[in-house]
Structures are given as structure tokens and as C-alpha cells.
Amino acid sequence: MFQAFLILFISILSVTMLYPFLHVTSISLSTPTEALRQGFHFYPKEITFNAWERVLQSNTVWMTMGNTVFRTVVGTVLTIIFLSIGAYPLSKKYLPHRNAFMMIIIVTMFFGGGLIPTYMLIKGLGLINSMWVYVVPGLVSTFSLIVLRNFFMSIPEELEDSAKMDGANEFRVLFSIIIPLSKPVLATLALWSAVGHWNAWFDSMLYIQDQSKIVLQLFLRRLVIANEGDPMLPVPSIEQTPETVKAAIIIFTALPILVVYPFLQRYFVKGVMIGSLKG
Amino acid sequence: MEAAHMAQAQNVKRSRWRDNLRQYKKHKYLLLMLMPVMVWYFIFAYGPMYGIQLAFKDYNFADGIWGSPWAGFKHFIYLFTASPDFLNILKNTVIISFYHIIFGFPAPIILALLFNEIRVSVFKKVAQTISYLPHFLSWIVIGGILVTILSPSTGVVNHLLQLVGIDPIYFLGSEKYFRFTLVLSGIWKEVGWGTIIYLAALAGIDQQMYEAAVIDGANRWKQTLHITIPTIMPVIAILLIMRVGGVLDAGFDQVLTLYSPAVYAVSDIIDTYVYRIGLQNFQFSLTTAVGLFKNVVGLLLVLFTNYIIKKMGQEGLY
Amino acid sequence: MKQLSRGWIGTLALVLCASLIMSACSSGNGNGGAATNAPKNSPEASAPAKDEAPIEIVWANNFNSPEEDGNYVQTEIEKKFNVKIKNVKLERGTWREQFSVLLASGDIPDIFPVDANETDMALWADQNVIASLDQDEVKSHMPKAAAAIAEVDEGAWGVGIYKGKNWGIPKLWPNGLSGFLPGYNEAWLKNVGYDAPPTTLEELEDVLTKFVNEDPDRNGAKDTYGMSARGKLPIQMFTSVFAAYGVSPYQFKLDDAGQVVWGGITEETREALALLNSWYKKGIIHPEFITSDNGELNTAFVNQKIGVIDNAGWGNFNKLSGYISKPADDVGINYIPGKPLIGPAGQMNAFTYGARQAPVLLGKQLEKDEKKRHKIYEILEWVATDKEGYFLTAWGQEGVSYDMEGDFVVGRTEEEVGATKLGYGYFYNPLGHIDTSKDIHKTHPDDLERKALLNEGVISLVDVLGPAVMETKSQYWANLTTLQDTFIIKAVTGEANTEGDFDKFKESWLRAGGQAVIDEANAIYKERQQ
């Protein structure tokens, strides 16, 4: 039966995809000796929480995570708002100068000034060392904007017509009709934005000098790269980060994002366009 | 005679202006909505854009971007001629990228469709969540695991191959198999995450259409062909157009982690090559030039694909 | 169509507008880089000596950047020298991007990051970003440092010379003069009949062959190899063998006529490759060396797949060393050192990276600011050679972040007194390694003993130039390295032979810019000799 083969195939695929995660988790819970053992690591032979303790007990981890949470939440919410109010007008063929607007936007996907001019701009705007540098410069993702716009274009106009005939203006239409119909796509774009914010570290490194405002990823990167240098040194006076701690860091970073799937489930409601397509 | 024509022209101009104003008034809410976004683009996307001239200049800190001397196409020429292998590097980039697009673009679509067919709800949710996992691990982590499992002597993959009578293959060390390994592992890593947007599109399909089709006697395969795929076509189309813009990005992180001098000949891409040249220098002009080159090529391909897609009846980029 | 072209024109107009406006807004401090390093936050900084106002020093570094300003070490230095330090804290790994935007906005520090290399030096010298320093002045203001340098490598003074001027204060890494020593699995050696590590190349070959054929790990299976190599970093591959021939394919050396030649195209390399190829054919070399990095080598040794490691130095034979020693110890393997093998070169050669590094660079503005310049010399000398300054910047505060065990320093590991909290760990001591008299504090007496023992009689194979700015390098180096990396690996596996193919390689290498590089190397060598 098709279902049987399907489930078998997906199972095999899932196992391969699950393995690296198990591998790293297992190492994070292993003793340093065990961590170096060649071969598979499905589960730790002896569980030790040392590595996790080091990660979780660090004050800096929690402080920087607070910053990351701020940027993820505020950044994603603002992004979704901007994407919506940007994509909707662009999806209407009767928008004046629509092509010009599209050109302006598309050009930015391919041409950009680079590191130095961007830094100068951020500096000129006074965003250096400000938490807002995490949110504002990255507000609009052109890729997402275009995806959303094209999605809006596939929503039949008839759905708006009745509301418009009742005298609703475009804001109304956008918020009460279009957005509810776009929940799955918006949820996806929100997810992309959130993951982007969660994993970002480069802007933190470049624009933030105040160490209390850096993001989690930057701090964790430092731990992983820290003092990685000359293997020829005898016992280094400043401890190198052991493999087990590096493993714990990797899992720690990825975990919160995985909690997202249940979130997605709520918005991927099937059949939201019931009755929308006729014949 | 002339005066009459001029007057006519004036009238036409004035009425065009008036038409425009009328349009602006009519759609004032739309324009209003759009303004914040356009302001953002103006400031953050166009503000720094003058930096592109760096590709044509010899940048030095003292003169800044505006003051640095012009260098014409010097950096592009350097990029193309500094290495006798550049043609090969370009070839690698294009080949690897095309493999990624040809096999890697449809993969999430197919997987999304397969996920859609699973009827055991719990299994479906678990499998989907697991499929996102590889996306969250960096290539450094996955690379290490790959080296181990693909080892010709101790790796499990070759172990399995031997069970079916095939000799061990040095996947990561042989020129013959490296690209294949690269592309396959790349697809494997991203396919799950890539399904999300398609699942979102699938969620929007009217269930009643399926019910109607069943009544008409269509089996699942026909339903997929005539209902599912056409409905998610707009999403597929726009994603494909934008995907081809990255044709000269062949996956820097992945290649850097997995390649070695033994396989440079088949896997050295533009980005890894630039990385090796630029490693020692603060070569802004060169990096800007390389970026510009990649983007121009990408743009051309995007415009071309956009044209084709529109000819096929779908909405394109503009 | 008209709509479209109007669209394009409109776009262009907008682009121009936006860019001009934005760049005007933000480029206020973007130009005239070198001269604008007026410290922005301390108006008293350039006050004359009369009222002894503290001099402000902008201190940039990327190693162990302290978390906070006003940390313990910083304040101690400020008190002692009557200076105010403005920290520029950079990331270890990605400091270049951070630093470049700072330079671009005209914020040129007084002291530059310690990881800057000679290419950076040349670039910045050309762009008037760093100061040229008079070597005699440096020597007279930093006599102890100069003496320390003279003890290790007087030639270090040549590294900073570019376009006829000197561009920094010489920096050394003396440990770089200790070379790679082969290390063995002791049990394996015993099992194949060797009570002590091999001393000659022939003995090594015998040992390796036996490692393959005589089941040294006694597990009943023929699953072992003699040695592997770090295929991902070719300069470290098979150093024990190349050294026995008196060469490193990745170093400049002097030939019999006193000319500088490139190791990779010499006859010694050819012969060494021929030997390695024969070993590969015999199955002595693990074929997966191609994709191996240190991690894989570590794993292979610990899991008893190979019995020899030849890219480790004396420090790695401390039982707590994370590379090989400790992991091996944890599973009961005794990793013991051997002396470099004697081969056709007739002596115990060890590949070393050499002690020379790019010098510590100072900002351009210091060419004119003599007072600050001298102050910096004073501080750097104090932290690098004076016991009090050294201990402060290397380890922090006694009784708080470290304790003494005789002469040896034992650091405390609590997070609150960590390096980045107190400011120690060499951030304020970029010349921190030049003074070998501090070794007794840095290195445990046992390790010092081990070092002396292991390095006894060993001749270091050092690159005859060390870091050197070469115009030809920036042009050709990446390709030459790729060419060589690829060939060497093919020569070992046999895909390329060491007769005709080697000649072809040599020719391509020379043609692809190698000849120009060698010529320039010779010129630099002569220049430095003066």
C-alpha cells in the first residue's frame, strides 16, 4: 500500500536527519573521554551534566539571551507588519507607479553598498550601541516581501469586493480579510524572520560595543572559538572549551527554535480558503 | 498651427498630471500603506548603495569611498586572470550550483507533497519536526559527522555498500564522487526546512475541491496533478525565479568545510577561491567587485527566468 | 513599454538622490582618516606636560578582549603611567571586519591588534594608517625588550622593514622555534619489537611496516596503518619525513650557493615524495589522510588506527594536553615522544614555524606625537619584561586570580576572576611572549624539563625569511599554494609521479609567478642582511 511505503521511506529519511542531533546531544551529555570515541553516538554511556551546567550556569548566557529574545520578538512583529503593509499595495495592479516601486525593490536584491557604507549609515543614524540596531536595519526582507506579495496576488479579488462595496477602505480590507486568509504564509515568514534574528551575531559584533547588549549567538561563538589556537601549547593557562561544552552550546542554541513547530501548527489551518474558488 | 499644437501638447500634459493626481487620491490608502516600507528602502537599502563604486576603485582608508582613485575594471580583470584556473573555478561554481538548483529545488516540493499524503497524524508531525533539525546544525558539525560516516575504512555507508558487494568509495576524497556527495548532503540538510513554505501554500487549498474530484472519480495522483500542484504553482514560480538569482553562490560554508586540496579541481568555487586570496588582505575593492559580478549574473538569470515564467502564465517578479 | 522605461528612470533618480543624501549624512567622519584621531571623549588628552594631564591611549586588540572598561589591569596601568586607556575590544576570530569599519570611519587606534600580519602591515603602511618607527629609538627606549629579542632572534628586526622604513616593534613567539617531534603509541612499539622509538628513517619505515602487518593493537584484525597526515593543512603533512631530508616544501631555505630557494621545488622534496609514495603503495599511510584534520588524527590515534603522529610539539607530550596526550591517556595508551628521524640530511631536523611574527603596529598619529609614543614604548616594555608588569597583564592579581607555586603561576578558574573580567590574558601585553626569562613562570618546571630534554640536539628547520611582505606574494601566492597542495597530495597517492610530473610541477610553479616570488625573496633577504 502506498501509505506503507510512504511511511517507510519517511522513516528512513527521518532517522538520518535525527542522527546528527542525537550525536551532538549525546556528546554534550558524555564524559570528555567518551566524547572522542570514534563511531556512533546515539546516547551517552555515562550521563554527566557538566557541560550543560557550564552553559546554563553562566550569567552571561541568560543576559545575552534576553537581548536575543528582545530582538526576535520585536523584530519579527515589526517585520510582519511592514511586510504586510508593503506587500498588499504592491499586489494591486492598479497601484500608481507600481512597476517603478517594484523596480526599486528588486534592484536592492542584487545591489548593495557593502560593509563600510552600511556601517557609516548606521553610525550616522546614531544606532551604534543601540538595541534598535538589531531591529531597524533588517526590518524588511525583500525576499519575503516578494513571496508575500505574490501570495496576495493569488487571492481572488472577489473576496475583497463585497467588503469594498460595503465601504471598507484598504486598511480594513487588509486587516480583516487578507491577513486572516494568509495566516500560513505569514506564519512562515514570521518563522524565517524569527530564526534569522535568533541566529544573528554579525551585526551584534559590528555595531555593539557595550557587552551587556550583545546577543546570545555572539557570546556562544566566542566560547566555541575561544583560545582555539596552537595545539602545540602545553596545558593552556586559560582553559580551552572542551568538546562536550561546545556540543551543549550547539544544542542549546537550536532547542528554542524547535519549540516553534507547535506554534506553526496553529496557523497552518487547512482549508482557509473554503468557498473561495468556484468551479 | 504651431501654437495650436503646443497648446494641445500642454493640455495633454496637464490632463496627464490631473489624471495622476486623481489616481493618487483614489488609491491614497494604498500609497499611504506603502510609504513606510519605501522610506525604509530609501534609507537602508539605497543609503549605502554608493559603496558599489568600490568595485571600480582602489579603496584606501584615508581617501574614503568618495575620494579613492578610480581603477576601472582592474579588480574584475584581476579576478578573472589572477588564477590560471579561474575558468575551472567558474565552471565548478556553475555546475555545483546547477546541480543544487535542478535537484535541490524540487526536493522540498516533493517532500512537502509526500508529507501532505501521510494520514497518520502523529507520525506526520514528528517526521516534519525532525526534518527541520539538520537546518539548525552548522556545516562544521555536520561535516565532522559526514567525514566519519563516509570514511572508506570505518564509515557505515561504505559498510552497507560492502554488504551489497560494492567496493568502498572515498566520497569526500575522490574527484569522481565529491560533487555528488556535496550536492546530496546539501539537499539533505535543507530539504526539511524548505518544505515549510510549500506546506503553508498547501494549507490554503480548498478541501471541497478534493471532495469534488473524488466524486468525479479522480485518484490521489490525478488530484495531486490537477488540484494540488496548480494551486501551489504561484509559490513555486516566484521561489524559482528568486532561487536562480543565487546561481553563482554554490554554498560557501559547505564547500569550505568539506573540501580539501585533493578535490580542489572539482570543488573550488568562486567564494572559496576569493576566501583564499582575500584571507590575508583587507581587500574591499576586490570583494565588492566579486559580489557585483555574482549579482549581475544572478540578475540576468532572474530576468530571463522571470520572462519564461510569465510566458507560462504565472505571476512573476514584476 | 513607456511605463517601464519611466520606471527605470525614476528608479535611477531615486537611487542617486538617496545615496547622495545618505552618504552626506553619514560620511561626516569618514574621510581624512589618519589625521582625525582626535580622541573624542577626553578634552584634556593633548594638554602639554606642564600640568601632567594623563595621556589618552587608544588600545585596540583582539586577544582576550576584556568585558568591561575600567577593569583591574587597565586601572593599574593607568595609575602607574598616568595615562587614560580607551579600549577597542575586538573579537578573536572576526576582528578584521570590526577593525576595518573603525579604520574607515577614521578611528585609528594608537596600538593595533596583535593578530595583524605582515600583509596588513604593508597595506596600512601604504595607506598611511600606521606609523613608521625609528629602530634605534625603539631600541633605546625599550632596552630590555631589545635584549630579549636579541636572545631569541635578532633577525626579527628585519620583519618590519617595508619600502625602506621600519613599521613596528618586533614581536616574537619563541615557542615557534620548537619543532614538531614524532610521537608513538608505546604499546605498539613494544609489540613490534622496539623498546625505544626509531632514530633513523629506515627504522621508522620498518616500524611503520610492522604497524601495518603485525597487528600491533592485538585485536586479531589487520585494520591498522602506520601513520596518517593532516591533509587539510598540507604544511603540516609528513613533516617528520621531509625534515629527515632537510626540507619543508612550504619554506624558503638557502641552497649551497647561499641563494634563497623554495623548498617545494627542490630535489630533497622530490626524493621525500618518492619515499612517501612508496609507503603509500605499501599501505603504510592511511589513505584517508586527504580529508583529515587534527580532529580526525586525534580520533584515529586514540582508536588505534594509526601509531605515529608527527605534527605535535614538546608541549603536547604533557599528559594533560588536549591534542593526543590526554585523550590517549584516558583510554590507556601511552603517547611517547621520539627524536626527529635521521635521514639523508644526516641530522635531527624538526620543522618549525619559526619565532618571527609581524611587529606590533602603532597608529600613524604617533609619528608626530613623540610624548605619547615614548609613553607607549615605556608601557609596552614594562608589561613585556618587568616582572610586575608581566604578571599583572598575563595573570591579574596574586591571591585573587592566581597563586604561585615556586616560580610557576597557577591560575584560578572561577568565572568571576576570569581573564576577560579582570583584563589579564595579554590583551594589554601584545609583546607578551618575547621574553624567554618569563618561561619559568608560564611553564611548569616539569614541562620545562621535558622541553629541554626533547629539544636537545634538535635542529630547527625555519623559514629563512619568516613573515615577509612580498608584492609578488599578494599576486601569486594563493595560486602557487593551490598548485603545490594539489601536487603534493597527488604525488603521495601516486596519481602523479615524482619524475616527469615533478618536473612539470616545478616548471608550472615557476611559470605561475614562482620565479618572481623567489627573485623577490632573494632581494628581501639581501636587504635584511644589511
Short mmCIF file of N, CA, C and O in Angstrom, two decimals, chain C residues 440-515:
data_model
loop_
_atom_site.label_atom_id
_atom_site.label_comp_id
_atom_site.label_asym_id
_atom_site.label_seq_id
_atom_site.Cartn_x
_atom_site.Cartn_y
_atom_site.Cartn_z
N ILE C 440 59.85 30.47 33.07
CA ILE C 440 59.74 29.70 34.31
C ILE C 440 58.43 29.98 35.03
O ILE C 440 57.99 29.21 35.87
N HIS C 441 57.81 31.10 34.69
CA HIS C 441 56.53 31.39 35.33
C HIS C 441 55.37 30.81 34.54
O HIS C 441 54.36 30.39 35.09
N LYS C 442 55.55 30.83 33.23
CA LYS C 442 54.46 30.36 32.36
C LYS C 442 54.37 28.85 32.31
O LYS C 442 53.32 28.28 32.11
N THR C 443 55.56 28.27 32.37
CA THR C 443 55.62 26.83 32.11
C THR C 443 56.06 26.09 33.35
O THR C 443 57.01 26.48 34.02
N HIS C 444 55.36 25.03 33.64
CA HIS C 444 55.68 24.23 34.80
C HIS C 444 57.08 23.65 34.68
O HIS C 444 57.49 23.26 33.58
N PRO C 445 57.81 23.58 35.80
CA PRO C 445 59.17 23.03 35.74
C PRO C 445 59.26 21.66 35.07
O PRO C 445 60.20 21.39 34.33
N ASP C 446 58.24 20.84 35.26
CA ASP C 446 58.25 19.55 34.59
C ASP C 446 58.23 19.74 33.08
O ASP C 446 58.94 19.07 32.33
N ASP C 447 57.38 20.67 32.63
CA ASP C 447 57.30 20.91 31.20
C ASP C 447 58.60 21.51 30.68
O ASP C 447 59.05 21.17 29.58
N LEU C 448 59.20 22.39 31.47
CA LEU C 448 60.46 22.99 31.04
C LEU C 448 61.52 21.91 30.88
O LEU C 448 62.29 21.92 29.92
N GLU C 449 61.50 20.99 31.82
CA GLU C 449 62.46 19.89 31.76
C GLU C 449 62.21 19.07 30.51
O GLU C 449 63.13 18.72 29.77
N ARG C 450 60.93 18.78 30.29
CA ARG C 450 60.57 17.98 29.13
C ARG C 450 61.01 18.69 27.85
O ARG C 450 61.57 18.09 26.95
N LYS C 451 60.75 20.00 27.84
CA LYS C 451 61.10 20.77 26.65
C LYS C 451 62.60 20.67 26.38
O LYS C 451 63.04 20.43 25.25
N ALA C 452 63.39 20.85 27.44
CA ALA C 452 64.85 20.81 27.27
C ALA C 452 65.27 19.45 26.77
O ALA C 452 66.07 19.31 25.84
N LEU C 453 64.71 18.43 27.38
CA LEU C 453 65.07 17.06 27.01
C LEU C 453 64.72 16.77 25.56
O LEU C 453 65.53 16.27 24.79
N LEU C 454 63.49 17.11 25.20
CA LEU C 454 63.03 16.74 23.87
C LEU C 454 63.71 17.56 22.78
O LEU C 454 63.90 17.09 21.67
N ASN C 455 64.03 18.81 23.10
CA ASN C 455 64.63 19.65 22.07
C ASN C 455 66.15 19.52 21.98
O ASN C 455 66.76 20.11 21.10
N GLU C 456 66.71 18.72 22.86
CA GLU C 456 68.16 18.62 22.87
C GLU C 456 68.69 18.02 21.59
O GLU C 456 68.23 16.95 21.15
N GLY C 457 69.62 18.70 21.00
CA GLY C 457 70.24 18.17 19.80
C GLY C 457 69.39 18.31 18.55
O GLY C 457 69.79 17.91 17.46
N VAL C 458 68.21 18.92 18.71
CA VAL C 458 67.32 19.03 17.55
C VAL C 458 67.62 20.32 16.80
O VAL C 458 67.76 21.38 17.39
N ILE C 459 67.73 20.21 15.51
CA ILE C 459 67.97 21.40 14.69
C ILE C 459 66.66 21.89 14.12
O ILE C 459 65.91 21.13 13.50
N SER C 460 66.38 23.17 14.32
CA SER C 460 65.11 23.71 13.82
C SER C 460 65.19 24.03 12.33
O SER C 460 66.12 24.68 11.89
N LEU C 461 64.21 23.57 11.61
CA LEU C 461 64.11 23.95 10.20
C LEU C 461 63.19 25.16 10.14
O LEU C 461 61.97 25.05 10.25
N VAL C 462 63.79 26.32 9.98
CA VAL C 462 62.97 27.52 9.98
C VAL C 462 62.98 28.15 8.60
O VAL C 462 63.98 28.08 7.89
N ASP C 463 61.91 28.80 8.27
CA ASP C 463 61.88 29.55 7.02
C ASP C 463 62.94 30.65 7.10
O ASP C 463 63.02 31.36 8.08
N VAL C 464 63.73 30.78 6.08
CA VAL C 464 64.86 31.70 6.16
C VAL C 464 64.41 33.16 6.22
O VAL C 464 65.13 34.03 6.69
N LEU C 465 63.19 33.44 5.78
CA LEU C 465 62.71 34.82 5.83
C LEU C 465 61.73 35.06 6.97
O LEU C 465 61.72 36.08 7.60
N GLY C 466 60.88 34.14 7.22
CA GLY C 466 59.81 34.39 8.16
C GLY C 466 58.78 35.29 7.49
O GLY C 466 58.74 35.39 6.27
N PRO C 467 57.94 35.97 8.28
CA PRO C 467 56.93 36.82 7.65
C PRO C 467 57.63 37.88 6.80
O PRO C 467 58.56 38.52 7.24
N ALA C 468 57.20 38.01 5.58
CA ALA C 468 57.84 38.98 4.70
C ALA C 468 56.80 39.53 3.75
O ALA C 468 56.01 38.78 3.19
N VAL C 469 56.82 40.85 3.60
CA VAL C 469 55.87 41.44 2.67
C VAL C 469 56.41 41.31 1.28
O VAL C 469 57.48 41.81 0.97
N MET C 470 55.67 40.63 0.45
CA MET C 470 56.14 40.50 -0.92
C MET C 470 55.02 40.86 -1.87
O MET C 470 53.94 40.31 -1.79
N GLU C 471 55.31 41.78 -2.75
CA GLU C 471 54.30 42.17 -3.73
C GLU C 471 53.89 40.99 -4.56
O GLU C 471 52.74 40.80 -4.91
N THR C 472 54.89 40.19 -4.90
CA THR C 472 54.58 39.04 -5.74
C THR C 472 53.70 38.05 -4.99
O THR C 472 52.92 37.32 -5.56
N LYS C 473 53.83 38.05 -3.68
CA LYS C 473 53.02 37.12 -2.91
C LYS C 473 51.54 37.45 -3.08
O LYS C 473 50.73 36.59 -3.34
N SER C 474 51.21 38.73 -2.92
CA SER C 474 49.79 39.07 -2.98
C SER C 474 49.24 38.76 -4.36
O SER C 474 48.07 38.50 -4.54
N GLN C 475 50.12 38.78 -5.34
CA GLN C 475 49.65 38.49 -6.67
C GLN C 475 49.51 37.00 -6.95
O GLN C 475 48.55 36.55 -7.54
N TYR C 476 50.52 36.25 -6.53
CA TYR C 476 50.57 34.86 -6.99
C TYR C 476 50.38 33.81 -5.93
O TYR C 476 50.16 32.64 -6.24
N TRP C 477 50.47 34.22 -4.66
CA TRP C 477 50.61 33.21 -3.64
C TRP C 477 49.48 32.19 -3.57
O TRP C 477 49.71 30.99 -3.45
N ALA C 478 48.23 32.68 -3.64
CA ALA C 478 47.10 31.76 -3.49
C ALA C 478 47.18 30.65 -4.54
O ALA C 478 46.97 29.47 -4.25
N ASN C 479 47.50 31.04 -5.77
CA ASN C 479 47.56 30.03 -6.82
C ASN C 479 48.73 29.09 -6.66
O ASN C 479 48.61 27.89 -6.89
N LEU C 480 49.87 29.64 -6.28
CA LEU C 480 51.04 28.79 -6.10
C LEU C 480 50.79 27.77 -5.02
O LEU C 480 51.16 26.59 -5.15
N THR C 481 50.15 28.24 -3.94
CA THR C 481 49.87 27.30 -2.85
C THR C 481 48.91 26.21 -3.32
O THR C 481 49.11 25.03 -3.03
N THR C 482 47.86 26.62 -4.03
CA THR C 482 46.92 25.61 -4.53
C THR C 482 47.62 24.61 -5.41
O THR C 482 47.43 23.40 -5.29
N LEU C 483 48.45 25.13 -6.30
CA LEU C 483 49.18 24.26 -7.22
C LEU C 483 50.00 23.23 -6.44
O LEU C 483 49.97 22.03 -6.72
N GLN C 484 50.71 23.72 -5.44
CA GLN C 484 51.57 22.82 -4.69
C GLN C 484 50.78 21.84 -3.83
O GLN C 484 51.08 20.65 -3.80
N ASP C 485 49.77 22.36 -3.12
CA ASP C 485 48.95 21.47 -2.29
C ASP C 485 48.44 20.30 -3.13
O ASP C 485 48.53 19.14 -2.74
N THR C 486 47.88 20.64 -4.26
CA THR C 486 47.28 19.60 -5.10
C THR C 486 48.34 18.61 -5.55
O THR C 486 48.13 17.40 -5.50
N PHE C 487 49.51 19.13 -5.98
CA PHE C 487 50.51 18.22 -6.48
C PHE C 487 51.06 17.29 -5.41
O PHE C 487 51.22 16.09 -5.62
N ILE C 488 51.35 17.86 -4.25
CA ILE C 488 51.95 17.04 -3.20
C ILE C 488 51.05 15.88 -2.83
O ILE C 488 51.51 14.74 -2.67
N ILE C 489 49.77 16.17 -2.69
CA ILE C 489 48.87 15.08 -2.34
C ILE C 489 48.84 14.03 -3.44
O ILE C 489 48.85 12.82 -3.19
N LYS C 490 48.81 14.49 -4.69
CA LYS C 490 48.79 13.53 -5.79
C LYS C 490 50.08 12.73 -5.83
O LYS C 490 50.08 11.55 -6.18
N ALA C 491 51.18 13.38 -5.50
CA ALA C 491 52.47 12.67 -5.54
C ALA C 491 52.52 11.57 -4.48
O ALA C 491 53.06 10.50 -4.72
N VAL C 492 51.94 11.85 -3.34
CA VAL C 492 51.95 10.84 -2.29
C VAL C 492 51.07 9.65 -2.68
O VAL C 492 51.46 8.49 -2.54
N THR C 493 49.88 9.95 -3.21
CA THR C 493 48.99 8.83 -3.54
C THR C 493 49.38 8.14 -4.82
O THR C 493 48.86 7.09 -5.16
N GLY C 494 50.29 8.75 -5.56
CA GLY C 494 50.74 8.09 -6.77
C GLY C 494 50.02 8.54 -8.02
O GLY C 494 50.31 8.09 -9.12
N GLU C 495 49.06 9.42 -7.86
CA GLU C 495 48.34 9.89 -9.04
C GLU C 495 49.27 10.68 -9.95
O GLU C 495 49.06 10.75 -11.15
N ALA C 496 50.28 11.28 -9.31
CA ALA C 496 51.32 11.95 -10.10
C ALA C 496 52.64 11.31 -9.71
O ALA C 496 52.82 10.90 -8.57
N ASN C 497 53.57 11.21 -10.64
CA ASN C 497 54.84 10.57 -10.28
C ASN C 497 55.87 11.62 -9.91
O ASN C 497 55.66 12.82 -10.10
N THR C 498 56.98 11.14 -9.37
CA THR C 498 57.99 12.09 -8.90
C THR C 498 59.11 12.27 -9.91
O THR C 498 60.17 12.80 -9.60
N GLU C 499 58.89 11.80 -11.14
CA GLU C 499 59.92 12.09 -12.16
C GLU C 499 59.40 13.18 -13.09
O GLU C 499 59.51 14.36 -12.79
N GLY C 500 58.80 12.75 -14.18
CA GLY C 500 58.32 13.73 -15.15
C GLY C 500 57.29 14.69 -14.58
O GLY C 500 57.32 15.88 -14.83
N ASP C 501 56.37 14.15 -13.77
CA ASP C 501 55.32 15.01 -13.22
C ASP C 501 55.89 16.05 -12.29
O ASP C 501 55.41 17.18 -12.24
N PHE C 502 56.90 15.65 -11.53
CA PHE C 502 57.50 16.62 -10.62
C PHE C 502 58.17 17.74 -11.42
O PHE C 502 58.05 18.92 -11.09
N ASP C 503 58.85 17.34 -12.51
CA ASP C 503 59.46 18.38 -13.34
C ASP C 503 58.41 19.33 -13.87
O ASP C 503 58.60 20.54 -13.91
N LYS C 504 57.30 18.75 -14.29
CA LYS C 504 56.24 19.59 -14.83
C LYS C 504 55.71 20.53 -13.76
O LYS C 504 55.45 21.70 -14.01
N PHE C 505 55.52 19.97 -12.58
CA PHE C 505 55.02 20.79 -11.48
C PHE C 505 55.98 21.94 -11.23
O PHE C 505 55.58 23.09 -11.10
N LYS C 506 57.26 21.62 -11.16
CA LYS C 506 58.27 22.64 -10.89
C LYS C 506 58.20 23.75 -11.92
O LYS C 506 58.21 24.93 -11.62
N GLU C 507 58.09 23.32 -13.17
CA GLU C 507 58.01 24.30 -14.24
C GLU C 507 56.76 25.17 -14.13
O GLU C 507 56.82 26.38 -14.24
N SER C 508 55.60 24.53 -13.89
CA SER C 508 54.36 25.32 -13.77
C SER C 508 54.47 26.28 -12.62
O SER C 508 54.02 27.42 -12.70
N TRP C 509 55.02 25.79 -11.53
CA TRP C 509 55.11 26.63 -10.34
C TRP C 509 55.94 27.87 -10.63
O TRP C 509 55.55 29.00 -10.30
N LEU C 510 57.08 27.66 -11.29
CA LEU C 510 57.93 28.81 -11.59
C LEU C 510 57.25 29.76 -12.54
O LEU C 510 57.30 30.98 -12.39
N ARG C 511 56.57 29.16 -13.51
CA ARG C 511 55.92 29.99 -14.52
C ARG C 511 54.75 30.77 -13.96
O ARG C 511 54.47 31.89 -14.35
N ALA C 512 54.04 30.16 -13.02
CA ALA C 512 52.83 30.80 -12.48
C ALA C 512 53.16 31.92 -11.49
O ALA C 512 52.33 32.31 -10.70
N GLY C 513 54.37 32.41 -11.52
CA GLY C 513 54.74 33.50 -10.64
C GLY C 513 55.77 33.10 -9.61
O GLY C 513 56.33 33.93 -8.91
N GLY C 514 56.06 31.80 -9.53
CA GLY C 514 57.02 31.32 -8.55
C GLY C 514 58.39 31.93 -8.72
O GLY C 514 59.07 32.27 -7.75
N GLN C 515 58.79 32.08 -9.98
CA GLN C 515 60.12 32.65 -10.22
C GLN C 515 60.19 34.07 -9.68
O GLN C 515 61.15 34.46 -9.03
#
